[in-house]
XYZ file of C-alpha atoms in Angstrom:
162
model
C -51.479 78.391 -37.321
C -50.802 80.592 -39.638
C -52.210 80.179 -43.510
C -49.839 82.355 -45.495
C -46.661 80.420 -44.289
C -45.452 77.229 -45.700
C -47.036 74.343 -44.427
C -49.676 76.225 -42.975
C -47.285 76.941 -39.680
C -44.999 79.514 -38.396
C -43.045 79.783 -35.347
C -44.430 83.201 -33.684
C -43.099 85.356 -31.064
C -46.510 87.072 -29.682
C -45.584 88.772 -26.525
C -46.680 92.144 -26.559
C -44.085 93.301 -23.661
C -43.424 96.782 -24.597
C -39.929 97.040 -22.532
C -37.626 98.281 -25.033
C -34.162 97.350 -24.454
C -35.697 93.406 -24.607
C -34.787 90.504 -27.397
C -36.134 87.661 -27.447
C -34.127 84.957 -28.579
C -35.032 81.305 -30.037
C -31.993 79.433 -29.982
C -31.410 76.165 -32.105
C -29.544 74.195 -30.045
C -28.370 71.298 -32.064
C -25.492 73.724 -33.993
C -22.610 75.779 -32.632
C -21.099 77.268 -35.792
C -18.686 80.062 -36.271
C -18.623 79.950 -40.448
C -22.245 79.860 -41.311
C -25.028 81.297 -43.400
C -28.500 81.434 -41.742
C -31.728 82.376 -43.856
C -35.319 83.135 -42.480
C -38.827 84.334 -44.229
C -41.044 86.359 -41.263
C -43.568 88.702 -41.225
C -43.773 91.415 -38.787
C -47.187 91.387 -37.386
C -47.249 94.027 -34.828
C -45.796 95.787 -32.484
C -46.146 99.478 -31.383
C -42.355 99.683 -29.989
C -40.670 97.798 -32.776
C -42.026 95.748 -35.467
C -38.614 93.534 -36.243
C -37.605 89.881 -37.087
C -33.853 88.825 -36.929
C -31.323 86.160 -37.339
C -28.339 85.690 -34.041
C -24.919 83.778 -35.116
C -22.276 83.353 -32.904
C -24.391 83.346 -29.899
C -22.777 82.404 -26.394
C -24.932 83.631 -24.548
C -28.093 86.346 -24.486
C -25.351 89.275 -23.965
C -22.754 88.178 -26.717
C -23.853 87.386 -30.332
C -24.393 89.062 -34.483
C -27.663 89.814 -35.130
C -29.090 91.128 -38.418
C -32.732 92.677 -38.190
C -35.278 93.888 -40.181
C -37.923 96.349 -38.708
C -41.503 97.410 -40.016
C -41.604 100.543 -38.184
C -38.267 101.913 -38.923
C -38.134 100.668 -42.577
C -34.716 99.706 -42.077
C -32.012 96.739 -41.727
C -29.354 96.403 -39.652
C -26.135 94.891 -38.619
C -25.259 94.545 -34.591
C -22.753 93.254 -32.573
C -23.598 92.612 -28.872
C -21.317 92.620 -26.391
C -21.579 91.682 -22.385
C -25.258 93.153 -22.844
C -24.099 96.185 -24.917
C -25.550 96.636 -28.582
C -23.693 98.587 -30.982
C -24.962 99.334 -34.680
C -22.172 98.428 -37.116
C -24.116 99.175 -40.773
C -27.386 99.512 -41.664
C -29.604 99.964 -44.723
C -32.647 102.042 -45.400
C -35.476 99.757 -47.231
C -39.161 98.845 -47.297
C -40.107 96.334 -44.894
C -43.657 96.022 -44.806
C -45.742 94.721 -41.920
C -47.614 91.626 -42.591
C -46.242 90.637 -45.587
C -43.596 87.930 -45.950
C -39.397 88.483 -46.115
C -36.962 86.718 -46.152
C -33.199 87.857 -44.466
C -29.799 86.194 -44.439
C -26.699 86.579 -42.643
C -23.638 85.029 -43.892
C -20.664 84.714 -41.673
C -17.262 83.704 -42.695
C -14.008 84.827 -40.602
C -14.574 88.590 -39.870
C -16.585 89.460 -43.027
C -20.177 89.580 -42.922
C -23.219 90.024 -45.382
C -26.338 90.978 -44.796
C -29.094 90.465 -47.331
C -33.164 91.406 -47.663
C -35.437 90.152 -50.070
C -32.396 88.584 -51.996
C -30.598 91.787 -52.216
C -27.495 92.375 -50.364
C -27.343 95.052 -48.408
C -24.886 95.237 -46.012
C -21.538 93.839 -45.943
C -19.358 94.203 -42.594
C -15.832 92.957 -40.792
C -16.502 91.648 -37.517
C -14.827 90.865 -34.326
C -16.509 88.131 -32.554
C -14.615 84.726 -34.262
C -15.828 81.942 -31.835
C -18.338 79.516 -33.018
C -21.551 80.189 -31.754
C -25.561 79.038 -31.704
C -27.991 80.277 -34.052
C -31.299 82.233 -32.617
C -33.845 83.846 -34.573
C -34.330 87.685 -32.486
C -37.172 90.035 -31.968
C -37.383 93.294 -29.937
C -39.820 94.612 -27.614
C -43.520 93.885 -28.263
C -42.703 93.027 -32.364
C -45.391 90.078 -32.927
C -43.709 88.215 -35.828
C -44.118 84.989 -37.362
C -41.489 82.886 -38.631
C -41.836 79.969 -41.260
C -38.407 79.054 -42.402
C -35.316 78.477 -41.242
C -32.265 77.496 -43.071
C -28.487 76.772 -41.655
C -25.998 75.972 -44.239
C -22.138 75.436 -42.413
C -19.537 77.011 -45.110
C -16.453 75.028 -45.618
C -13.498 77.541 -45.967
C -12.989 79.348 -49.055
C -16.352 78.910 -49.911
C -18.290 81.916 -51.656
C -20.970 83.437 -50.723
C-alpha cells in the first residue's frame, strides 16, 4: 500500500541487502520485444548503497540485457549494457532525482539507437549492440527500497518515431 501512487498501490522492491554488485530484476513475462518503448513512475525510498529505480529491455537472461536507471544518491541517469554478467556504462546524465518523490523514466529502443528520458526530458540518446528481442524487467540495485506504480510497454512498428 502505498497512498501517493495511483490506485493507492505500487509494486515495491524492499530488500535492504546491501551487496553491491546485486539487481534485482522483475520481469514481465507475457512480452519478448526487441523494438519497444517502456515507461515507469517510482520513487526511490531508501537505500544507503544505492537509491535507484530502472527499466531492462532486451533481457535474456539476468547477465544479458539494457537497462536505464535513475539513482537518488548519485543524482544521476544512466545508460548500461550488460553482458555475460559484465556492466558497462554507455552515457549518462547528471540530474536531480529526489528520494521519495515520484519520476517517471523511459527507454525507447528501436534497432541500435536508444533514448533515454527523465521527467519527460530526454537525456540520453545511445547506439547499441544487443538486437535480439528480449523481456522487459523493471531493475534496482543493492538495498534501493523503491516503489513502482506504473508500467507502460508500447511495441514500435518500424519507422515509427519516437
Amino acid at each position: 500500500m502505498d497512498a501517493s501512487a495511483e490506485g493507492d498501490r505500487a509494486l515495491a522492491q524492499l530488500s535492504q541487502d546491501k551487496a553491491d554488485y546485486r539487481f534485482p530484476l522483475a520481469i514481465y513475462m507475457p512480452v519478448v520485444l526487441g523494438d519497444v518503448e517502456v515507461a515507469i513512475r517510482f520513487r526511490a525510498i531508501s537505500g544507503a548503497v544505492d537509491r535507484a529505480a530502472g527499466i531492462a529491455v532486451r533481457l535474456r537472461d539476468a547477465d544479458n540485457y539494457y537497462v536505464a536507471r535513475a539513482n537518488a544518491l548519485e543524482h544521476n541517469v544512466r545508460f548500461y549494457r550488460v553482458l555475460n554478467g559484465r556492466r558497462e556504462e554507455l552515457r549518462g546524465a547528471t540530474v536531480k532525482v529526489s528520494s521519495s518523490n515520484w519520476h517517471s523514466l523511459t527507454l525507447h529502443a528501436e534497432g541500435n539507437r536508444f533514448q533515454v528520458s527523465f521527467d519527460g526530458k530526454q537525456l540520453i540518446d545511445r547506439d547499441g549492440s544487443i538486437s535480439a528481442p528480449g523481456r522487459v524487467a523493471l531493475w534496482t540495485k543493492a538495498d534501493s527500497v523503491t516503489h513502482f506504480d506504473r508500467l507502460e510497454i508500447k511495441s514500435i512498428l518500424p519507422g515509427a518515431k519516437p
